[in-house]
Every structure is written in structure tokens, then in C-alpha cells.
Amino acid sequence: MVGSSAMVGWINKHGHTKIKQFYLKGKKQSEVIAGKGELPLNTVSPAVATNGAEIYLAFQLKTEIPYGKQPILLAFSTKTPQNHHLSNHDDRTSIIFDFSSVAGPQDPASDGLIQMRRNHGIVGIIGWGLILPVGAIVARYLRHKDPLWFYLHSVIQFVGFAFTLGTVLLGIQLYNNMHAHIPAHRGIGIFVLVLTILQILAFFLRPNKDSKYRNLWNLYHSWSGRMALFFASLNIVLGMQAAGAGSDWKIGYGFLVSIIIIAIVVLEVLAYLKRSEKRSLHASFQMDSVPDPSFPNNFSKVSNVPIQAQAGYGI
């Protein structure tokens, strides 16, 4: 890189985009000179465009001879330049760009990464956004269908866990290939994965129904599951923002979340009405089963007969 020129773009702390040419005279920070370089820019002003976590640099070069195929070094840093002083890059890669090609370079590896990122999002939404919430709904609102609810809940959650593992594996591959710096998305993903593994272990270590620890296990299992679903949904949103997902992704996931919330509200209302009906029937049954403590009106007539008979028997 020493002796070359570079176009550098960034977003400052105020959210404004900047782009400037630098001459890389040496490897020291003082030898990287801003506003200098050997790239022959034309009269069109360079520009910076952003799309989520992606940043694009646009500039035009003027030349009388075609460049043909040229190597280009791409590098990025997570630190914003201070007073046009560049920091050391976090990662870099190189490509061969054919300037004589109208359609631009064909990079199968780049297309593969884009497809892998898309698959990461799809598998995550299906697993965490659909399958696992349905399994939780079955466990809460189908308890009266014992043991059907238990088998359904177990099968659905194990399928969801398989999708979770697929999401994590795709995420690891993306990180190894792209080195994307998304600490919040990655950290929450690891936390949710740990909660999921603990849920699977809890399934195999659950105590018997008559155990004194069963209520504590039920409390832990239900609330840790809810926590995992909450952070998973939050992580899906963070992932879409980091990837610069389009409106179709956001609308689709929002529609899915809305359907699940509406279903939960309807089922919760029906469950409440059913519990209220059972309580009213139970109270009515108790009122009907209590004997009337009042004496009959003809008690004196009934009681006179045995009294006279006893008196006559004594004569």
C-alpha cells in the first residue's frame, strides 16, 4: 500500500458523510497525507451513500487510456478519522476489477456471502419467529389435552432448536468470512443460544410431578423460555438493521409478529373466560349442596305424633 492513493469515506459523529483522497506515503499515521494522491478525479464530486450497516463510495476517474484489469485493495476500520488522521484498518481484502467490462466484476464469492446472509435471516425468522413461539403457545393453551400437548410441545421445540443451530452455524460462517463488527447482534445471539441449550437440558432433567422441586422447575422453564423468545425477537430486528434489510423483510416479520400477538391475546381471553365459567359453576355447586338449616313449618304436627305414642305406650 505504501506509495499508493486511497479514497476514504466515513460518517462523522454528527451523522454527516465524508469522503477524501489520501496519499499513503508510509506506514506511520503522519505519513498518510489527506487531500493528496495520484488518482485523477474528474469534475464530478465524490459522494458517500449508506444502506444500513453498508457504506458506498462513489467517485469518477478521468483517463485517456483504459485501465483494463487492476487490483484494488479494500479495507475498513471501526474508528472515525480524527482531524483527517486515519487509524489502522481492522480488516482488508483485495479484488481484481475489470474496468473494461461494462457489467463490472463477477465475484461468485460475494454472491455466495449475500445468499448466506439471506439464509441466516430466513432460518432465524422461521426458527425463532415462528416455530418456537408456536411451541410455547401449545404448552400454555393446550394443557387440557394431556398428554397430547406435551408431545406436541416437545416435537415442535426440538424442531425449532434444529433451526436455531442452523442459524448459529450460518452466523459463524458469515463472521469468519466477512468479519462483520456487530457486537450487539453477536452477543445477544450467544446469550439466546445458551438459554436454548439450558431449555433442552431442562427437558431431560425435569423432576417427577410429585417432586417438591417440580413447581420451581416449571417456573424456571416457563420464564427462561419467555426470556429467550424476547431476546431472540430483539436480535432478529437488530440483524435486519445491521444487514440493511429492505422494507419487504421488515413488513414480513412485522406481519408475523402481529399474527402471533393477536393469537396470544385471543387465546388468553378465551382461557380467562373458561376459568371464570369454571369458578362460577364451582361456586354454584357449593351453594346447592349446603343443606337448609331451617325446620319445616309442620314440625309441630309431625313431632306431636311420636310424643303421644310414647305417652300411650307408657300407660
Coordinates of N, CA and C in Angstrom, one line a residue, residues 224-236:
S224 N -37.6 -18.7 31.6 CA -36.4 -18.7 30.8 C -36.8 -18.8 29.3
G225 N -37.8 -19.6 29.0 CA -38.3 -19.7 27.6 C -38.8 -18.4 27.1
R226 N -39.6 -17.7 27.9 CA -40.1 -16.3 27.5 C -39.0 -15.4 27.3
M227 N -38.0 -15.4 28.2 CA -36.8 -14.5 28.0 C -36.1 -14.8 26.7
A228 N -35.9 -16.1 26.4 CA -35.2 -16.5 25.2 C -36.0 -16.0 24.0
L229 N -37.3 -16.1 24.0 CA -38.1 -15.6 22.8 C -38.0 -14.1 22.7
F230 N -38.1 -13.4 23.8 CA -38.0 -11.9 23.7 C -36.7 -11.5 23.1
F231 N -35.6 -12.0 23.7 CA -34.3 -11.5 23.2 C -34.0 -12.0 21.7
A232 N -34.6 -13.2 21.4 CA -34.5 -13.7 20.0 C -35.2 -12.7 19.0
S233 N -36.4 -12.3 19.4 CA -37.1 -11.3 18.5 C -36.3 -10.0 18.4
L234 N -35.8 -9.6 19.5 CA -35.0 -8.3 19.5 C -33.8 -8.5 18.6
N235 N -33.1 -9.7 18.7 CA -31.9 -9.9 17.9 C -32.3 -10.0 16.4
I236 N -33.5 -10.5 16.1 CA -33.9 -10.5 14.6 C -34.0 -9.1 14.1

